[in-house]
Structure formats: structure tokens, C-alpha cells
Coordinates of C-alpha atoms in Angstrom, one line a residue:
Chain A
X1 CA 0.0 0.0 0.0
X2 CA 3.0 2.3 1.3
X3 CA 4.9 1.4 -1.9
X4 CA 1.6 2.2 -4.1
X5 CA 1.0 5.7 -2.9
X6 CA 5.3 6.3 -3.4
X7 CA 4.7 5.5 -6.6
X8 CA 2.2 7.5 -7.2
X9 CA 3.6 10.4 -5.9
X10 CA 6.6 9.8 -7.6
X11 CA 4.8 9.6 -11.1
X12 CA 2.6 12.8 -10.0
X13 CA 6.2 14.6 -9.7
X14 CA 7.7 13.4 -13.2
X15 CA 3.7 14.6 -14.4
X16 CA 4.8 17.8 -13.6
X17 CA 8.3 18.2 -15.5
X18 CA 6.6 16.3 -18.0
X19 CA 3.5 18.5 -18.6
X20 CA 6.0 21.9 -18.7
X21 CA 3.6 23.9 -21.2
X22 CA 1.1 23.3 -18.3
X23 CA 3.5 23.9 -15.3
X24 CA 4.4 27.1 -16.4
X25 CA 0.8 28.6 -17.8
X26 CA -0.5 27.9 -14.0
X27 CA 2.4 28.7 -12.4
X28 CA 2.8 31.9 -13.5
X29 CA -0.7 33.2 -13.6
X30 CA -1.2 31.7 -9.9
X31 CA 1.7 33.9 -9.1
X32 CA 0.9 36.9 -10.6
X33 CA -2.8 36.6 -9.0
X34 CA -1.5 35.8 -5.8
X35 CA 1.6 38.4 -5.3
X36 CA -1.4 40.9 -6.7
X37 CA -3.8 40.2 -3.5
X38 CA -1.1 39.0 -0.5
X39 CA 0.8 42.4 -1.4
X40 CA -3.2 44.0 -0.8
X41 CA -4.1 42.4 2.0
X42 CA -0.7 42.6 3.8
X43 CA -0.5 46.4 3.4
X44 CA -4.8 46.8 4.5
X45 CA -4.4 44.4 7.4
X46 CA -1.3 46.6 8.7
X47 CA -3.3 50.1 8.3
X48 CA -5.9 48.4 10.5
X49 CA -3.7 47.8 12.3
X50 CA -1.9 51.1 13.3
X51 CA -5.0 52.6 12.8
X52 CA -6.7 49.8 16.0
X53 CA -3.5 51.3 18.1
X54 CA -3.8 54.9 17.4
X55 CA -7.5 54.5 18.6
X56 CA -5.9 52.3 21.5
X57 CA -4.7 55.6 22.7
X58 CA -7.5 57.6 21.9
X59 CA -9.8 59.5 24.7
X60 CA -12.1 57.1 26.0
X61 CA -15.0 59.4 24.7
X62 CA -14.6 62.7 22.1
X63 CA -17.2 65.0 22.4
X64 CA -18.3 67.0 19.5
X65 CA -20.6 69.9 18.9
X66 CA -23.1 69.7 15.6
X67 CA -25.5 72.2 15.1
X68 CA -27.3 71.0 11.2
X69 CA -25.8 68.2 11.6
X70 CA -22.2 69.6 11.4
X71 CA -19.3 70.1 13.2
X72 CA -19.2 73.3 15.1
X73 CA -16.7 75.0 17.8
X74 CA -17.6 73.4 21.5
X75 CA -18.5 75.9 24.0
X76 CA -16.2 75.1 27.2
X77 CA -19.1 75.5 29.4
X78 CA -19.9 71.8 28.6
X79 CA -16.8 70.8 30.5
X80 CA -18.4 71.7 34.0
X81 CA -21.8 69.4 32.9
X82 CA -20.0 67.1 31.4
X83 CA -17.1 66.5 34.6
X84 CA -20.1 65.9 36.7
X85 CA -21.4 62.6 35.6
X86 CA -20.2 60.0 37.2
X87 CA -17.2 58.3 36.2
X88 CA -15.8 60.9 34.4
X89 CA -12.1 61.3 35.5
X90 CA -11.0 64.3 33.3
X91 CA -12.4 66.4 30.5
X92 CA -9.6 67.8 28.7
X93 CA -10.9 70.7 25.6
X94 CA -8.8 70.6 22.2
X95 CA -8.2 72.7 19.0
X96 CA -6.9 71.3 16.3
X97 CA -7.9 71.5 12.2
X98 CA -6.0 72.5 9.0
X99 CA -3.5 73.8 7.3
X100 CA -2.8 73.7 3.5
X101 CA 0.8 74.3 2.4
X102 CA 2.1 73.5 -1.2
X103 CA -0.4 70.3 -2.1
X104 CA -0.3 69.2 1.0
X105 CA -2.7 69.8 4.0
X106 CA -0.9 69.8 7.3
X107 CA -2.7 69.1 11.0
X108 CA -2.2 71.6 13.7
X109 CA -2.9 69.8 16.7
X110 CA -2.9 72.2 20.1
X111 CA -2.3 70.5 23.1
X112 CA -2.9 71.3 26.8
X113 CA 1.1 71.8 28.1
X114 CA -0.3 71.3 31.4
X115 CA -0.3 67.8 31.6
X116 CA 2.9 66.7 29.8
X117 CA 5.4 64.8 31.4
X118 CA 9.0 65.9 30.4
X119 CA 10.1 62.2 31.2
X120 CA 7.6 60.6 28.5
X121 CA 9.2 59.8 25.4
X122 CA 7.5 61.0 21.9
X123 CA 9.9 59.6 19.5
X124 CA 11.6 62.8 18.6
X125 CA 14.8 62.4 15.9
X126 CA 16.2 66.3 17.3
X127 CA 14.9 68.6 19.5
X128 CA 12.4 68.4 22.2
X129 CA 8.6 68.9 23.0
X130 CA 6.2 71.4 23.5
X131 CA 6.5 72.1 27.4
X132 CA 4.0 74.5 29.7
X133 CA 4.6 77.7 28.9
X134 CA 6.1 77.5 25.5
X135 CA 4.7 79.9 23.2
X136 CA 5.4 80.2 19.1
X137 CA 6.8 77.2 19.1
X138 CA 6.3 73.5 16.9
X139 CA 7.1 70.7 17.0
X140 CA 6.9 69.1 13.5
X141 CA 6.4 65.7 11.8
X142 CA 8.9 64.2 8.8
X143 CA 6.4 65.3 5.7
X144 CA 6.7 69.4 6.7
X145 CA 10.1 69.0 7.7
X146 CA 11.3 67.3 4.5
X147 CA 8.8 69.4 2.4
X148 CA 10.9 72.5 3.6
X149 CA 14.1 71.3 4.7
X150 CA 13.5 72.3 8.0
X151 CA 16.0 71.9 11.1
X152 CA 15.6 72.4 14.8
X153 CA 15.8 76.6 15.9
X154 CA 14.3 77.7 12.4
X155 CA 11.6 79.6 12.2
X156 CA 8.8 79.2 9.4
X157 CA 5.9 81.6 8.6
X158 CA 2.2 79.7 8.5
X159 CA -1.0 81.5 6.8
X160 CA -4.4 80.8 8.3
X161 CA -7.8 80.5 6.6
X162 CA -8.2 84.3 7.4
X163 CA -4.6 85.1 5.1
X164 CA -3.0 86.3 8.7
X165 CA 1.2 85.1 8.5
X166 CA 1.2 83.5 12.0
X167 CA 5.4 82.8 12.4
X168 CA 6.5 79.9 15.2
X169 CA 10.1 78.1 16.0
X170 CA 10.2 74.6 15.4
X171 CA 12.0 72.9 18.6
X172 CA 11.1 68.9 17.6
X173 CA 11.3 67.0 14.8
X174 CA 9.4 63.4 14.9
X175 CA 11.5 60.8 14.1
X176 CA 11.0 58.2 11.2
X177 CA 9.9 55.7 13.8
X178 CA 6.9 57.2 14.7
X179 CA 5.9 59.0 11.2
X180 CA 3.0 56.5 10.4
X181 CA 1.0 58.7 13.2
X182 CA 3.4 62.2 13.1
X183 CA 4.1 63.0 9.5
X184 CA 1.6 65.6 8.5
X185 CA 0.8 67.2 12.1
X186 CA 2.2 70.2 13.3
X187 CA 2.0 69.8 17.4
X188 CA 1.6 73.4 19.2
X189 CA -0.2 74.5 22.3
X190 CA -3.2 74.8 22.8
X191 CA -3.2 78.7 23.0
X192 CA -1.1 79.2 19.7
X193 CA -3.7 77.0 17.5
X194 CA -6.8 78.8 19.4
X195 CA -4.8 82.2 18.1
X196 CA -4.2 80.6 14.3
X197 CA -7.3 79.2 13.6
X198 CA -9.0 82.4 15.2
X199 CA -11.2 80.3 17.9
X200 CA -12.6 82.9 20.3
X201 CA -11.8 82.5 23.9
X202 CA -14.5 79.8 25.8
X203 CA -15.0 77.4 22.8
X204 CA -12.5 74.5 21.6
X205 CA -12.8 72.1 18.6
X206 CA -13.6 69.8 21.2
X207 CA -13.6 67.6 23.9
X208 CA -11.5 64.4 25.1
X209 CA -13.6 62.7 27.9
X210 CA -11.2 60.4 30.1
X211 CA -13.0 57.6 32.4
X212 CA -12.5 56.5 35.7
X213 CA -11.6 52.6 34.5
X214 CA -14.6 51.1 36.8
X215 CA -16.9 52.5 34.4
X216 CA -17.9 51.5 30.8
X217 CA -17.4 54.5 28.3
X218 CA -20.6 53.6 26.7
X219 CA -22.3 53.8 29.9
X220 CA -20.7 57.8 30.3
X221 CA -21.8 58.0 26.2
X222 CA -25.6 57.2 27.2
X223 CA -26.2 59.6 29.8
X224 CA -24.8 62.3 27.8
X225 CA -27.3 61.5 25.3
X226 CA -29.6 64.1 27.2
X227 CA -27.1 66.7 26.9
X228 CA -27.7 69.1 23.8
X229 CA -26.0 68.9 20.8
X230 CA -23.4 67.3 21.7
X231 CA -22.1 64.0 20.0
X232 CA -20.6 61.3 21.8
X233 CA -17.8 59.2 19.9
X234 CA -16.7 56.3 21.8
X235 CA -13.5 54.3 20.8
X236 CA -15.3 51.5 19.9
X237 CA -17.3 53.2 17.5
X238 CA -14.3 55.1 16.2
X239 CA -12.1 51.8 15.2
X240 CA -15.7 50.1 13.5
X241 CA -16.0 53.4 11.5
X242 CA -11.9 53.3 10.4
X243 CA -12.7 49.4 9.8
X244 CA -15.0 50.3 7.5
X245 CA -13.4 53.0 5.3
X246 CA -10.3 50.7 4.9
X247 CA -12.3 47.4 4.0
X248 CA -14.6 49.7 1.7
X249 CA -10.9 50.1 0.1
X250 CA -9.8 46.2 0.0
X251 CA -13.0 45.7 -1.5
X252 CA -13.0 47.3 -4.9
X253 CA -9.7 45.5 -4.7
X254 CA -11.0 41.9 -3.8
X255 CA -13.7 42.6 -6.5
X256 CA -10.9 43.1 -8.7
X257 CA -9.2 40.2 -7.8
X258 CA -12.0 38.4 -8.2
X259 CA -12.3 38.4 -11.8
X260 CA -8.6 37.7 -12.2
X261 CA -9.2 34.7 -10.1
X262 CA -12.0 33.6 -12.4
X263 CA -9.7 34.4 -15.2
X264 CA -7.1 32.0 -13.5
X265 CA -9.2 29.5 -12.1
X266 CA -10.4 29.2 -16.4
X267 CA -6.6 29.1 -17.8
X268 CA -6.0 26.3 -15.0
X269 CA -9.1 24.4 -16.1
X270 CA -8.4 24.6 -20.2
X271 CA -4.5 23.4 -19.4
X272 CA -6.0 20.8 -17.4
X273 CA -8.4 19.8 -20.7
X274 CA -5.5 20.2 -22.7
X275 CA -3.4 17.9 -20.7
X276 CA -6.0 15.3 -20.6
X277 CA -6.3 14.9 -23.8
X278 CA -2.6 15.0 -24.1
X279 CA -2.3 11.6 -22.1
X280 CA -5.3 9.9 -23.4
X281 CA -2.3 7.1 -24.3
X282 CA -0.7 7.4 -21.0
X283 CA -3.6 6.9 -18.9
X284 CA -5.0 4.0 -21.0
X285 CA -1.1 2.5 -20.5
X286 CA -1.9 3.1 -16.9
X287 CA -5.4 1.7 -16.2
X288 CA -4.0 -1.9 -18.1
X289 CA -1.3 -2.2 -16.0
X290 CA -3.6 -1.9 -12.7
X291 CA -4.1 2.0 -12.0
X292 CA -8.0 2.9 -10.8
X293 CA -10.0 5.9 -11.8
X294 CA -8.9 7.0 -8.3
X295 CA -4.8 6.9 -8.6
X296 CA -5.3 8.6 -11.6
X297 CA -7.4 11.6 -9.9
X298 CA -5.2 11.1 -7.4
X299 CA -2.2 11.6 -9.4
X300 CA -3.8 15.0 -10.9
X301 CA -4.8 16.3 -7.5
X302 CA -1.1 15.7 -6.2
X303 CA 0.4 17.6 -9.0
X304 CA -2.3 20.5 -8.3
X305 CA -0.9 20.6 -4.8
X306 CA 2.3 20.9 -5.0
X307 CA 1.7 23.6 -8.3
X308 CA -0.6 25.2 -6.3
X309 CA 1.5 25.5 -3.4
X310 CA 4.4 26.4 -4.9
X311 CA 2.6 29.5 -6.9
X312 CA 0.7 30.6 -3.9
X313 CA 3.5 30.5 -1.1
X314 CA 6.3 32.3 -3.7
X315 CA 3.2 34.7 -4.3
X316 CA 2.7 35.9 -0.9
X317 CA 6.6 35.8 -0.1
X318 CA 7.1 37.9 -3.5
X319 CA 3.9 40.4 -2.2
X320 CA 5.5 40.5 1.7
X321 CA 8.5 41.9 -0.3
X322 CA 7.0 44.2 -3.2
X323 CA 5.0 45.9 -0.2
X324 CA 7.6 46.1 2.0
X325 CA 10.9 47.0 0.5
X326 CA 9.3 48.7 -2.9
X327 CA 5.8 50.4 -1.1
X328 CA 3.4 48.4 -3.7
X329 CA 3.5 50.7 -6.2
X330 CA 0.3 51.0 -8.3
X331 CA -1.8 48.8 -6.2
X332 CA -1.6 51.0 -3.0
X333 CA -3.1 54.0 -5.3
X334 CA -5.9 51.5 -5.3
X335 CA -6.0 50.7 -1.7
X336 CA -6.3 54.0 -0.8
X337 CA -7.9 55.8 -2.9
X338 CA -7.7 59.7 -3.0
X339 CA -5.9 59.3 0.5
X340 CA -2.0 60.1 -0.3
X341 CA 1.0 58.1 1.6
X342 CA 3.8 60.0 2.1
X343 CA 7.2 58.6 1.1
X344 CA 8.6 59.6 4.5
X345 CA 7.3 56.5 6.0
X346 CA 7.2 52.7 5.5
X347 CA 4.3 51.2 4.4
X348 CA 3.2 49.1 7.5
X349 CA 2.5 45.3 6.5
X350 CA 1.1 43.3 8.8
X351 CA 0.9 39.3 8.0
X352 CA -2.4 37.9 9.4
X353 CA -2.4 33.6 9.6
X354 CA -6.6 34.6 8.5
X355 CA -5.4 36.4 5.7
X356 CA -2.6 33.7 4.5
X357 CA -5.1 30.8 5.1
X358 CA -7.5 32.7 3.0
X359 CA -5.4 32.9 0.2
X360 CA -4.6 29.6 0.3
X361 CA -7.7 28.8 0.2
X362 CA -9.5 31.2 -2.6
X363 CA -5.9 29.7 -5.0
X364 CA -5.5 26.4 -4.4
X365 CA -9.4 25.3 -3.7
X366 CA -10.2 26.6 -7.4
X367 CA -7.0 24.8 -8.7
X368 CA -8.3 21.5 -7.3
X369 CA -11.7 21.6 -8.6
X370 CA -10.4 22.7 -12.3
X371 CA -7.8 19.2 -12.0
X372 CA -10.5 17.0 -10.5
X373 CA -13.0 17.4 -13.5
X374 CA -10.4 16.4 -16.5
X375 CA -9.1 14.0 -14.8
X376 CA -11.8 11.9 -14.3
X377 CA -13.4 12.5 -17.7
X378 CA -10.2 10.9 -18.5
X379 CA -9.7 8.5 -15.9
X380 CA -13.3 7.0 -16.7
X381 CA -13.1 6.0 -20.3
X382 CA -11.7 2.1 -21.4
X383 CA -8.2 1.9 -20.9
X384 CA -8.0 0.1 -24.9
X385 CA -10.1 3.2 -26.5
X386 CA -8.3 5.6 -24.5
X387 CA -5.2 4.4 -26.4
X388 CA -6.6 3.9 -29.5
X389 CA -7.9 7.5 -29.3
X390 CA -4.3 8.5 -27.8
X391 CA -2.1 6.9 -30.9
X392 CA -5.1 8.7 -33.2
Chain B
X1 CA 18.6 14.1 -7.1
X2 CA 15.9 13.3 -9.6
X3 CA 15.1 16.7 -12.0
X4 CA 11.3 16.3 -10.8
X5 CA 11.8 16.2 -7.4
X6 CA 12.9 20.2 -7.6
X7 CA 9.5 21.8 -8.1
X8 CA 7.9 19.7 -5.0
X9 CA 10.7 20.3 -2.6
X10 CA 11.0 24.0 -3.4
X11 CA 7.1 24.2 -3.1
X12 CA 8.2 22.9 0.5
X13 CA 11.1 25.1 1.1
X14 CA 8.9 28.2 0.2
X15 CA 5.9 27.1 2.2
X16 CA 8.0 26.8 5.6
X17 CA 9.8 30.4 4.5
X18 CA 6.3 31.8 4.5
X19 CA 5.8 30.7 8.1
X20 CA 9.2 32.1 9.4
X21 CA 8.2 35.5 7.7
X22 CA 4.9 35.2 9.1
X23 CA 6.5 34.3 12.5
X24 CA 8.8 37.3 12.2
X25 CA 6.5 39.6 11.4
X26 CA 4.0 39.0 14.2
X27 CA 7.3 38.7 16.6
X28 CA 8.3 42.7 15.1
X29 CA 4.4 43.8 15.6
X30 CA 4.8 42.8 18.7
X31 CA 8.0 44.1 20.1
X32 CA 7.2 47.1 18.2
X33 CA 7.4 50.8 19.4
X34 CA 4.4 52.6 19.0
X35 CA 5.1 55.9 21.6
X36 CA 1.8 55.1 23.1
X37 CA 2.9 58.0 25.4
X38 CA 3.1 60.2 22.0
X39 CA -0.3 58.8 20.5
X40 CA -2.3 59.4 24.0
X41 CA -1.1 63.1 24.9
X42 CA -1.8 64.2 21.0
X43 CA -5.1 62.1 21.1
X44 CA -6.2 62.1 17.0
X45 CA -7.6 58.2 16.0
X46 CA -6.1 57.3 12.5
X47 CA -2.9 57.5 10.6
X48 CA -1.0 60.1 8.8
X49 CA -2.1 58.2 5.3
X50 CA -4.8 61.4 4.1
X51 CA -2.3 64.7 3.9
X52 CA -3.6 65.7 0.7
X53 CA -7.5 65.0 2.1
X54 CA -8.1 66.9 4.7
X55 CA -11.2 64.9 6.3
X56 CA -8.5 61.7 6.9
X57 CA -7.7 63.0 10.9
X58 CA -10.9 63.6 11.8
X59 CA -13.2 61.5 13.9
X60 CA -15.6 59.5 12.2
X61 CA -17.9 62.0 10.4
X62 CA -16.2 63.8 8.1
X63 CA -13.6 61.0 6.8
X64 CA -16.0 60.8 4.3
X65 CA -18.5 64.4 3.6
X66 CA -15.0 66.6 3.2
X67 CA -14.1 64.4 0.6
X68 CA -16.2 66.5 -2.4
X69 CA -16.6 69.6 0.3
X70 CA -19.7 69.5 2.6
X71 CA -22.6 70.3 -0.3
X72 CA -26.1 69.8 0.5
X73 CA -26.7 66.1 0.0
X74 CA -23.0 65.4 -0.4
X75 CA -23.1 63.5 2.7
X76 CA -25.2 61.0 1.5
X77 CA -23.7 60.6 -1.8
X78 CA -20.2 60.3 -0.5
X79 CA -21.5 57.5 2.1
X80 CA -22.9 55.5 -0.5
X81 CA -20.8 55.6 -2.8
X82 CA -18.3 55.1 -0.1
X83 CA -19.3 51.4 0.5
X84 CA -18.9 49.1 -2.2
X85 CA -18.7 45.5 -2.3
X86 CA -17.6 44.1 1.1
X87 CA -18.8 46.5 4.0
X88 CA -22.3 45.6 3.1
X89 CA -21.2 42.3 4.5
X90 CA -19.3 43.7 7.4
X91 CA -21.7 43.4 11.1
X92 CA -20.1 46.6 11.6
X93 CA -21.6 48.1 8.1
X94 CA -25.5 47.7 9.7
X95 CA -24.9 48.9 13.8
X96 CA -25.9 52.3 14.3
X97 CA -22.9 54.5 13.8
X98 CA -24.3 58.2 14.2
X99 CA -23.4 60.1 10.9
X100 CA -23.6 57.4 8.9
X101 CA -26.9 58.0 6.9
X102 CA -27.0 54.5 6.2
X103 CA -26.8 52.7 8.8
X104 CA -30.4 53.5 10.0
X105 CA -32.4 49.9 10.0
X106 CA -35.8 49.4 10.6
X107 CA -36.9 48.2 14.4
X108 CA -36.9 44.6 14.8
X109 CA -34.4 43.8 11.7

């Protein structure tokens, strides 16, 4: 029995040096489709991924204030309701928003210097951060600094939405390390962005909502439900909504994909026709000297294996690396859309066992099918007119 | 060793080199530095990925209405057309988000 299967493993492996045309058609199409998707899927998974841990580190709760349903300044009154639910630990007001310079747009982020640590680290390659009382002063991330060659101690001239020239000092420059997060914001305090964007004293672009950890944030998001105009964004609901926007991105991908896969899963399935009737004479021979309808399947399906294996494991080895070392380039435009990735950071790819099972499956599971259905078609007829038909 | 044997042991070989990249990579996620000091003081969810969109930093809503500016009824529009193909089967795509016109259901679905 032992010796059997050897032997028909070893015939299965001279199949596929013997079929090359064959080998090669599936090969490289299974390779192409599958470098195509793992590089995809690699590069979405690890933006889900950074994006889960900046939300990690999010506020508990962000309150925002709509008036027609959009986003308006936050009256810092609400602080005083707000602090007296119970549960809440600290509400903490912040202005932040836009700033366009050359193509790019740039986040100004002001932060309340009160409560920094000088002993935290924030990743900085030179320089230092924004400590209490530090006025006209940035610190920047890699894109701004790059975009105009900036250096710790220069100063750089800013124009705000009402064409005012605000000028500041950079003192910090994020380091590479941390650029995924860093690279378009511009980090100030929170009394030099209220002064460019021309917020008027009491009102913020709103709220972070810390909570005591006995409580459940969407405990503290119901009972400000009552509460006027606000809206309540808990973290949970923030990573569902980034979920969403990235896999609405995959998908036009995987649609993509899709037909490709069809398209491969078809080429696979005509070689496999072709090859069939290719050994008409060979699997006659076979069948007289003892092979079953089943060895001979079984023959096909081994060669399908270790094709298929072989295309989709070099595929997603091949993606890891055009995603990695060369940024995907032309398939990332597709990923993301109008979004833009700046070059001064590495694309993060994250390698789920999901995601590689799935390809595995959505490659090799088609392959299999298109082998199985030739093969028998062949394996059934009579080995003598199988032969007859073979030498004809 | 026999020319066929080649193709099934490198099919091998490759296999077991996905796993160690996969092992790597999950080991260097892991022992990764993310400055969660840096991320919790500065507080924005998402990633610096939208610099030439300027709705990509901002919670939730207007990832998707600053896209084509907010006109009336651009909300909607951009939503929809937002979500093609696979969030419709995403759980998340049908709970209530607020701001996401869509998302409203019917009582009792």
C-alpha cells in the first residue's frame, strides 16, 4: 500500500516536469494573481492595524458639537456638565484643524502643556517637545520637515484661513519611527492654534472625555445623550468606522481580484483539458497495468498541490517583499484611494495567519476543482479506447 | 537528485519560509514601538495616510463628507458611494454609527 502511494507520488512529480507547457501557464498566472492580493491584503491588514492602536490611545469618549448636523466650535461650558457625571475622571478641551501648504494639508494639533510629562518619550529624531509655557513654538512631523528642509531653531511663517502670517520656531522633529501617526501634524499649544485658527476664547474644537476605568465609556456616552447637541464618539465606535473605510478600500480590490481569479481559475481548467487529452495514451497504459480511476485523480490532484503550493507560497513571499521593500507601487493607489501616503514612511505590512489561510484557500481550492473534473473525464473512459484514441 | 523532485521540494522550502516570515512579522508587531505616550497626549484616531484629504484626521464623520466639500446632499452621496462590495457584509456596516446615513435599520431587523 506504502509502496503504491510512493509510486504514485513519484509519477505525480515526473507529471509535472513532464506537462511543462502546463506547469508554467499555471504557475505563472497563480503567481501573478497571488503576489497581486497577499501584497493588498498585507498592506490593508497593517493600516488596520496602526490605525486599532492609534485609537488604542485615543480618549475614552470625544465629544463633539453639531448644530445641522455639522461640526461646530464646542462651547467650554460643557466641560463643568460634562465633569459631573459620574465616572468621568477628566475632560480635557482641544483645538486642532488644518493647514494647507504647497499640495499638501498639514494638521495643527494644540495640546494642553499642562499635563505633559518631560520624562515621556514621543519619539523625537532632534529637538524636544512642547512644554507649559512655551509659546510660538512647533514641534513638527517628517512630511513638513522634509517638504521644507527644515532643522531644529528655524523659524517658518504659517498663513491661516483668514490670510494672517502666524510665524513659530520649530524645537522637535518626529523621528521616522513614529511618522505612520506624526508626519503631516504640526504639534503646538493649545493657545497658539486657538490664536491661528481664530477660535474665540470659551469654545474649543472639542472635547477628550477620560473615564475612571470602573466605568464603561458607553455607559458615560448614554447619559450624555440628554445633553444638547453634543455628539458622543466612543473608541469603539471610532475603530468600527476606520474598519469600515479601509475594507470599503480592500473591497473594490478583492472585486478586482475576483475576476482575475476567475480568469485563472479558467486558464487552469483549459491546461487541465488540454493535458488530458494529451495523455489519453498514457492513462490507458496506466489503467491496463492496474491503475484505478482514483490513482489517476489522485495523481492529478497531487500535482495541483504541490503547483498550487508552490505559486501561492512564492506569491505571498514575493507580495510581503513588493510591499515592504518597494511600497506596492500602483496597487496601493488602489487601496487608498484619494488618500495620499507620504514617502517619509514605510508602508506598515502586517501578516495575518486569516489572511494567508484565505489565500490559500481562494488559489489552491479553485485549482483542485479545475484538475479533478479532467481528470476523471479521463480517468473514466476504457483503458483500450483511451489508447486507440491517444495513438489517433 | 531526480530533476522532478525540484518543483515539490522548493514548493516545500517556500511554504515553511512563509511561516518564518509570518513568525517574524507577528514577533516585530509585537516588540514594536508605537510611543503610546506620544499617541495618548496628542489624542487624534487614524494614521497620517490622508495629507492631501483633509477629512482623513478627523473622527468618524467627516472621513468621508470633506471628501467633495460638505454640499447639500454630499453627505449621503459620498456615504454610498463610499461602500462598495464588502462593508455591506461587514456586522459593523448595519450597527448604528451616528453620521452614517446609512446605517439606519428598521426596528426589529
Amino acid at each position: 500500500m506504502i509502496k503504491k502511494q510512493k509510486n504514485i507520488i513519484s509519477y505525480a512529480f515526473d507529471c509535472i516536469l513532464g506537462y511543462k507547457m502546463r506547469t508554467m501557464v499555471i504557475l505563472i498566472t497563480f503567481l501573478i494573481a497571488t503576489t497581486m492580493i497577499s501584497s493588498v491584503l498585507f498592506v490593508k491588514d497593517g493600516l488596520e492595524k496602526e490605525a486599532e492602536i492609534s485609537i488604542e490611545a485615543a480618549p475614552d469618549l470625544t465629544i463633539q458639537f453639531l448644530r445641522g448636523g455639522r461640526l461646530e466650535p464646542i462651547p467650554i461650558s460643557y466641560i463643568n456638565e460634562i465633569s459631573k457625571i459620574e465616572g468621568v475622571e477628566k475632560v480635557v478641551p482641544r483645538i486642532w484643524g488644518y493647514v494647507g501648504i504647497s499640495n499638501y494639508v498639514f494638521t495643527i494639533v494644540g495640546i494642553d502643556t499642562s499635563n505633559i510629562s518631560p520624562l515621556e518619550n514621543f519619539g523625537l529624531e532632534s529637538g524636544r517637545f512642547i512644554k507649559e509655557g512655551d509659546r510660538g513654538k512647533i514641534v513638527v512631523g517628517k512630511l513638513l520637515a522634509n517638504l521644507l528642509n527644515l532643522k531644529v531653531g528655524d523659524n517658518v511663517i504659517f498663513l491661516n484661513e483668514a490670510i494672517q502670517a502666524k510665524k513659530y520656531q520649530v524645537i522637535g522633529i518626529f523621528s521616522d519611527q513614529t511618522s505612520i501617526y506624526t508626519a503631516d501634524m504640526i504639534i503646538m499649544s493649545i493657545e497658539d492654534a486657538r490664536d491661528f485658527f481664530n477660535i474665540p476664547n470659551g469654545y474649543a474644537s472639542d472635547l477628550c472625555v477620560y473615564i475612571n476605568q470602573r466605568y464603561r465609556p458607553s455607559d458615560i456616552a448614554v447619559k450624555m445623550s440628554t445633553i444638547p447637541n453634543l455628539r458622543v464618539l466612543d473608541k469603539d465606535l471610532l475603530l468600527r468606522g476606520y474598519k469600515v473605510a479601509y475594507a470599503s478600500r480592500g473591497g473594490i480590490f478583492v472585486t478586482l481580484w475576483s475576476i482575475v481569479l476567475v480568469a485563472v481559475a479558467l486558464i487552469s481548467l483549459s491546461q487541465m483539458i488540454v493535458v488530458g487529452q494529451q495523455s489519453r495514451f498514457e492513462v490507458g497504459l496506466l489503467k491496463s497495468f492496474g491503475f484505478s480511476t482514483l490513482d489517476i485523480i489522485e495523481v492529478r490532484l497531487i500535482e495541483s498541490l504541490v503547483i498550487g503550493f508552490f505559486a501561492s507560497s512564492l506569491g505571498m513571499i514575493l507580495g510581503y517583499i513588493y510591499s515592504l521593500y518597494l511600497g506596492a507601487p500602483g496597487l496601493i493607489d488602489i487601496l487608498l484611494g484619494w488618500y495620499f501616503l507620504p514617502r517619509e514612511f514605510r508602508i506598515p505590512v502586517f501578516i495575518n495567519w486569516t489572511t494567508v489561510f484565505s489565500i490559500y484557500s481562494v488559489t489552491i481550492f479553485p485549482l483542485l476543482i479545475a484538475t479533478v473534473v479532467p481528470a476523471w473525464l479521463n480517468a473514466i473512459t476504457d483503458p483500450d479506447i483511451a489508447m486507440r484514441r491517444g495513438i489517433a | 537528485m531526480k530533476k522532478s523532485r525540484i518543483i515539490p521540494i522548493m514548493s516545500i522550502i517556500f511554504t515553511l519560509l512563509l511561516i518564518l516570515i509570518i513568525i517574524i512579522n507577528q514577533v516585530q508587531w509585537q516588540n514594536h514601538e508605537y510611543y503610546y505616550e506620544l499617541r495618548r497626549t496628542i489624542g487624534l484616531p487614524s494614521i497620517a495616510i490622508g495629507t492631501n484629504y483633509e477629512g482623513t484626521r478627523n473622527p468618524l464623520l467627516d472621513i468621508f463628507v470633506r471628501a467633495l466639500y460638505d454640499v447639500p446632499g454630499g453627505h449621503d452621496y459620498v456615504v454610498s458611494s463610499s461602500f462598495i462590495d464588502t462593508p455591506l457584509k461587514l456586522k459593523d456596516f448595519f450597527e448604528r454609527i451616528p453620521g452614517f446615513n446609512m446605517t439606519v435599520m428598521r426596528e426589529g431587523k
